[in-house]
């Protein structure tokens, strides 16, 4: 059987994840709060009348497409976290960078989701990735120190339970699903196609995450293009601000 060439680098997967995230948040901030604003009920639901303008049908079509594409982002970011942790020269700095941008992004995340600077109900996804990165520190230590297979597996399970509980306590996006997915992607990094098991926890959130499977199978294992190291971090809070401003402008124009 002819082997499928693996052509997607880590850099390419980052861009795909970024575009997916942009689609997801454009749905929330631009389409729902912008284009659909005149048709929103008091409970926040959208009620499109029968005699709605033709352009609104096109916007609804875009919304449905973006809704599907938006589910690619988180699984790809978790996979890239496991890859980044495995290959980075400075794991401590990698974690601290994630945590710093999680803290910086939180007010902007709250403003986008709750239209206020604070929002204790849910923390941004970078907190999930930061927790997952800490989890990988522990798993890596177990991997190197625990020689007995049974003991090692027991410690892996215990670690996943502890960090899953921590994700619940912090109320970060995807909670234990994210930390468990990160653990599987890391521990199965040399397992070939079985590494796709990292997607399984996220199926609870959406079956559309399976669309990531072919992308991960095409991953070359190479970093790809260098440069723009902090661009993807800065993009996270920046895109929330820009999309929110655009959504408000559209809502005002249609009012």
Tab-separated table of C-alpha atoms in Angstrom:
chain	number	residue	atom	x	y	z
A	1	UNK	CA	0.000	0.000	0.000
A	2	UNK	CA	1.330	3.407	-0.960
A	3	UNK	CA	2.043	5.554	2.079
A	4	UNK	CA	0.374	8.954	2.219
A	5	UNK	CA	3.049	11.683	2.240
A	6	UNK	CA	3.048	13.695	5.450
A	7	UNK	CA	3.250	17.309	4.422
A	8	UNK	CA	1.815	19.354	7.311
A	9	UNK	CA	4.387	20.917	9.633
A	10	UNK	CA	3.712	22.154	13.139
A	11	UNK	CA	3.649	25.693	11.774
A	12	UNK	CA	0.948	24.734	9.238
A	13	UNK	CA	-1.162	23.111	11.967
A	14	UNK	CA	-0.854	26.286	14.042
A	15	UNK	CA	-2.232	28.361	11.185
A	16	UNK	CA	-5.103	25.934	10.627
A	17	UNK	CA	-5.912	26.045	14.349
A	18	UNK	CA	-5.759	29.843	14.339
A	19	UNK	CA	-8.154	30.133	11.376
A	20	UNK	CA	-10.492	27.620	13.021
A	21	UNK	CA	-10.508	29.638	16.243
A	22	UNK	CA	-11.167	32.811	14.263
A	23	UNK	CA	-14.202	31.158	12.622
A	24	UNK	CA	-15.535	30.003	15.989
A	25	UNK	CA	-15.251	33.392	17.654
A	26	UNK	CA	-16.454	35.270	14.558
A	27	UNK	CA	-19.662	33.259	14.897
A	28	UNK	CA	-20.105	34.415	18.472
A	29	UNK	CA	-18.971	38.024	18.258
A	30	UNK	CA	-19.660	39.094	14.670
A	31	UNK	CA	-22.539	36.959	13.417
A	32	UNK	CA	-24.571	36.308	16.583
A	33	UNK	CA	-23.960	39.667	18.248
A	34	UNK	CA	-23.635	41.659	15.030
A	35	UNK	CA	-25.691	40.389	12.100
A	36	UNK	CA	-28.221	38.545	14.269
A	37	UNK	CA	-28.547	41.354	16.846
A	38	UNK	CA	-31.859	42.742	15.469
A	39	UNK	CA	-33.395	39.267	15.700
A	40	UNK	CA	-32.263	38.288	19.205
A	41	UNK	CA	-34.911	37.638	21.827
A	42	UNK	CA	-34.689	38.706	25.462
A	43	UNK	CA	-33.375	35.267	26.402
A	44	UNK	CA	-30.523	35.603	23.891
A	45	UNK	CA	-32.022	33.217	21.322
A	46	UNK	CA	-32.101	34.195	17.649
A	47	UNK	CA	-35.495	34.309	15.916
A	48	UNK	CA	-35.195	34.766	12.155
A	49	UNK	CA	-38.548	35.880	10.630
A	50	UNK	CA	-39.930	34.359	7.414
A	51	UNK	CA	-39.637	37.678	5.575
A	52	UNK	CA	-35.991	38.200	6.553
A	53	UNK	CA	-33.752	39.843	3.917
A	54	UNK	CA	-31.970	37.529	1.479
A	55	UNK	CA	-28.497	38.441	2.755
A	56	UNK	CA	-29.401	37.001	6.145
A	57	UNK	CA	-29.770	33.550	4.599
A	58	UNK	CA	-26.217	33.795	3.290
A	59	UNK	CA	-24.993	34.822	6.743
A	60	UNK	CA	-26.780	31.808	8.249
A	61	UNK	CA	-24.959	29.583	5.755
A	62	UNK	CA	-21.611	31.060	6.763
A	63	UNK	CA	-22.558	30.561	10.410
A	64	UNK	CA	-23.172	26.832	9.858
A	65	UNK	CA	-19.848	26.379	8.044
A	66	UNK	CA	-17.938	28.330	10.711
A	67	UNK	CA	-19.662	26.263	13.412
A	68	UNK	CA	-18.123	23.100	11.964
A	69	UNK	CA	-14.696	24.592	11.251
A	70	UNK	CA	-14.532	26.109	14.726
A	71	UNK	CA	-14.291	22.673	16.326
A	72	UNK	CA	-10.844	22.030	14.839
A	73	UNK	CA	-9.005	24.622	16.914
A	74	UNK	CA	-8.823	23.173	20.404
A	75	UNK	CA	-7.820	19.597	19.470
A	76	UNK	CA	-5.052	20.966	17.247
A	77	UNK	CA	-3.798	23.319	19.957
A	78	UNK	CA	-3.715	20.483	22.501
A	79	UNK	CA	-1.815	18.274	20.059
A	80	UNK	CA	0.644	21.102	19.385
A	81	UNK	CA	1.066	21.601	23.135
A	82	UNK	CA	2.181	17.984	23.497
A	83	UNK	CA	4.543	18.429	20.539
A	84	UNK	CA	5.887	21.724	21.836
A	85	UNK	CA	6.491	20.305	25.303
A	86	UNK	CA	8.295	17.312	23.810
A	87	UNK	CA	10.639	19.314	21.590
A	88	UNK	CA	11.180	22.648	23.363
A	89	UNK	CA	14.623	23.371	24.784
A	90	UNK	CA	13.178	25.139	27.821
A	91	UNK	CA	10.010	23.556	29.220
A	92	UNK	CA	9.818	25.946	32.150
A	93	UNK	CA	9.842	28.968	29.848
A	94	UNK	CA	7.256	27.271	27.620
A	95	UNK	CA	4.906	26.904	30.596
A	96	UNK	CA	5.504	30.432	31.905
A	97	UNK	CA	4.783	31.924	28.470
A	98	UNK	CA	1.457	30.074	28.328
A	99	UNK	CA	0.544	31.177	31.837
A	100	UNK	CA	1.532	34.808	31.222
A	101	UNK	CA	-0.651	35.055	28.127
A	102	UNK	CA	-3.485	33.268	29.930
A	103	UNK	CA	-3.435	36.001	32.588
A	104	UNK	CA	-3.113	38.826	30.047
A	105	UNK	CA	-5.921	37.418	27.897
A	106	UNK	CA	-8.424	36.800	30.695
A	107	UNK	CA	-9.947	40.327	30.898
A	108	UNK	CA	-10.335	40.418	27.103
A	109	UNK	CA	-11.844	36.913	27.131
A	110	UNK	CA	-14.329	37.995	29.809
A	111	UNK	CA	-15.222	41.127	27.873
A	112	UNK	CA	-15.935	39.026	24.780
A	113	UNK	CA	-17.985	36.375	26.581
A	114	UNK	CA	-19.712	38.327	29.354
A	115	UNK	CA	-19.305	41.948	28.199
A	116	UNK	CA	-17.489	42.774	31.433
A	117	UNK	CA	-13.858	42.620	32.543
A	118	UNK	CA	-14.398	39.856	35.105
A	119	UNK	CA	-16.210	36.570	34.592
A	120	UNK	CA	-15.657	33.804	37.153
A	121	UNK	CA	-17.925	31.290	35.365
A	122	UNK	CA	-15.318	30.297	32.769
A	123	UNK	CA	-11.600	30.907	32.263
A	124	UNK	CA	-9.910	31.164	28.877
A	125	UNK	CA	-8.440	28.196	27.046
A	126	UNK	CA	-4.839	29.227	27.740
A	127	UNK	CA	-5.438	28.301	31.381
A	128	UNK	CA	-6.428	24.815	30.194
A	129	UNK	CA	-3.247	24.605	28.135
A	130	UNK	CA	-1.162	25.909	31.060
A	131	UNK	CA	-2.635	23.276	33.386
A	132	UNK	CA	-2.070	20.638	30.724
A	133	UNK	CA	1.552	21.735	30.388
A	134	UNK	CA	2.047	21.314	34.139
A	135	UNK	CA	0.449	17.894	33.844
A	136	UNK	CA	2.978	16.942	31.172
A	137	UNK	CA	5.816	17.919	33.531
A	138	UNK	CA	4.495	15.360	36.018
A	139	UNK	CA	3.912	12.690	33.367
A	140	UNK	CA	7.433	13.180	32.008
A	141	UNK	CA	8.861	12.760	35.508
A	142	UNK	CA	6.860	9.569	36.057
A	143	UNK	CA	7.988	8.296	32.668
A	144	UNK	CA	11.650	8.712	33.579
A	145	UNK	CA	11.503	7.634	37.238
A	146	UNK	CA	8.962	4.789	37.475
A	147	UNK	CA	10.535	1.674	35.966
A	148	UNK	CA	7.742	-0.767	36.846
A	149	UNK	CA	4.995	-0.660	34.190
A	150	UNK	CA	2.086	-1.225	36.587
A	151	UNK	CA	3.252	1.516	38.939
A	152	UNK	CA	3.819	3.866	36.019
A	153	UNK	CA	0.287	3.357	34.661
A	154	UNK	CA	-1.238	3.858	38.121
A	155	UNK	CA	0.653	7.134	38.514
A	156	UNK	CA	-0.420	8.238	35.029
A	157	UNK	CA	-4.078	7.662	35.936
A	158	UNK	CA	-3.691	9.448	39.270
A	159	UNK	CA	-2.036	12.429	37.565
A	160	UNK	CA	-4.844	12.691	35.004
A	161	UNK	CA	-7.443	12.595	37.790
A	162	UNK	CA	-5.675	15.302	39.801
A	163	UNK	CA	-5.276	17.662	36.862
A	164	UNK	CA	-8.803	16.949	35.659
A	165	UNK	CA	-10.060	18.005	39.096
A	166	UNK	CA	-7.825	21.089	38.955
A	167	UNK	CA	-9.329	22.059	35.589
A	168	UNK	CA	-12.787	21.808	37.148
A	169	UNK	CA	-11.678	23.947	40.097
A	170	UNK	CA	-10.173	26.608	37.835
A	171	UNK	CA	-13.214	26.393	35.494
A	172	UNK	CA	-11.062	26.539	32.416
A	173	UNK	CA	-12.504	25.793	28.976
A	174	UNK	CA	-12.965	22.088	28.193
A	175	UNK	CA	-12.069	21.279	31.838
A	176	UNK	CA	-10.891	17.648	32.266
A	177	UNK	CA	-11.462	16.852	28.587
A	178	UNK	CA	-8.578	19.147	27.690
A	179	UNK	CA	-6.122	17.852	30.283
A	180	UNK	CA	-6.923	14.213	29.465
A	181	UNK	CA	-6.521	14.846	25.741
A	182	UNK	CA	-3.123	16.473	26.338
A	183	UNK	CA	-1.995	13.498	28.439
A	184	UNK	CA	-2.979	11.022	25.721
A	185	UNK	CA	-1.325	13.004	22.930
A	186	UNK	CA	1.880	13.144	24.993
A	187	UNK	CA	1.991	9.562	26.270
A	188	UNK	CA	1.130	8.126	22.836
A	189	UNK	CA	3.596	10.327	20.943
A	190	UNK	CA	5.465	7.272	19.628
A	191	UNK	CA	2.395	5.100	19.044
A	192	UNK	CA	1.757	6.010	15.413
A	193	UNK	CA	-1.893	6.109	14.410
A	194	UNK	CA	-2.939	5.185	17.967
A	195	UNK	CA	-1.976	8.701	18.958
A	196	UNK	CA	-5.340	9.779	17.540
A	197	UNK	CA	-6.793	8.432	20.805
A	198	UNK	CA	-6.018	11.915	22.101
A	199	UNK	CA	-9.129	13.070	20.234
A	200	UNK	CA	-11.458	10.664	22.066
A	201	UNK	CA	-12.100	12.754	25.225
A	202	UNK	CA	-13.011	15.746	23.051
A	203	UNK	CA	-15.709	13.760	21.241
A	204	UNK	CA	-17.818	14.415	24.329
A	205	UNK	CA	-17.732	18.104	23.401
A	206	UNK	CA	-18.362	17.609	19.673
A	207	UNK	CA	-18.140	14.818	17.077
A	208	UNK	CA	-16.702	17.373	14.638
A	209	UNK	CA	-13.292	17.037	16.322
A	210	UNK	CA	-12.853	13.900	14.200
A	211	UNK	CA	-12.157	16.259	11.301
A	212	UNK	CA	-8.768	16.786	12.952
A	213	UNK	CA	-7.808	13.134	12.400
A	214	UNK	CA	-6.700	13.468	8.749
A	215	UNK	CA	-4.779	16.639	9.600
A	216	UNK	CA	-2.887	14.864	12.384
A	217	UNK	CA	-2.174	11.909	10.107
A	218	UNK	CA	-0.612	14.342	7.630
A	219	UNK	CA	1.621	15.870	10.325
A	220	UNK	CA	5.256	15.512	9.301
A	221	UNK	CA	6.723	15.819	12.784
A	222	UNK	CA	8.704	18.839	11.636
A	223	UNK	CA	8.492	22.291	13.155
A	224	UNK	CA	8.271	24.015	9.788
A	225	UNK	CA	8.764	27.716	9.254
A	226	UNK	CA	10.538	29.568	12.055
A	227	UNK	CA	9.816	33.077	13.272
A	228	UNK	CA	6.737	34.787	14.623
A	229	UNK	CA	7.178	32.936	17.900
A	230	UNK	CA	4.845	35.185	19.885
A	231	UNK	CA	2.456	36.014	17.040
A	232	UNK	CA	0.110	33.142	17.885
A	233	UNK	CA	0.064	34.123	21.562
A	234	UNK	CA	-0.654	37.791	20.807
A	235	UNK	CA	-3.298	36.848	18.254
A	236	UNK	CA	-5.438	35.247	20.979
A	237	UNK	CA	-6.390	38.394	22.952
A	238	UNK	CA	-6.089	40.649	19.881
A	239	UNK	CA	-8.650	38.770	17.800
A	240	UNK	CA	-11.189	38.911	20.641
A	241	UNK	CA	-10.909	42.696	20.760
A	242	UNK	CA	-11.105	43.187	17.001
A	243	UNK	CA	-14.045	40.809	16.510
A	244	UNK	CA	-15.948	42.394	19.369
A	245	UNK	CA	-15.481	45.874	17.905
A	246	UNK	CA	-16.587	44.643	14.478
A	247	UNK	CA	-19.644	42.929	15.928
A	248	UNK	CA	-20.699	46.048	17.832
A	249	UNK	CA	-20.250	48.191	14.726
A	250	UNK	CA	-22.436	45.843	12.650
A	251	UNK	CA	-25.104	45.669	15.375
A	252	UNK	CA	-25.205	49.475	15.550
A	253	UNK	CA	-25.425	49.776	11.758
A	254	UNK	CA	-28.355	47.330	11.601
A	255	UNK	CA	-30.246	48.786	14.571
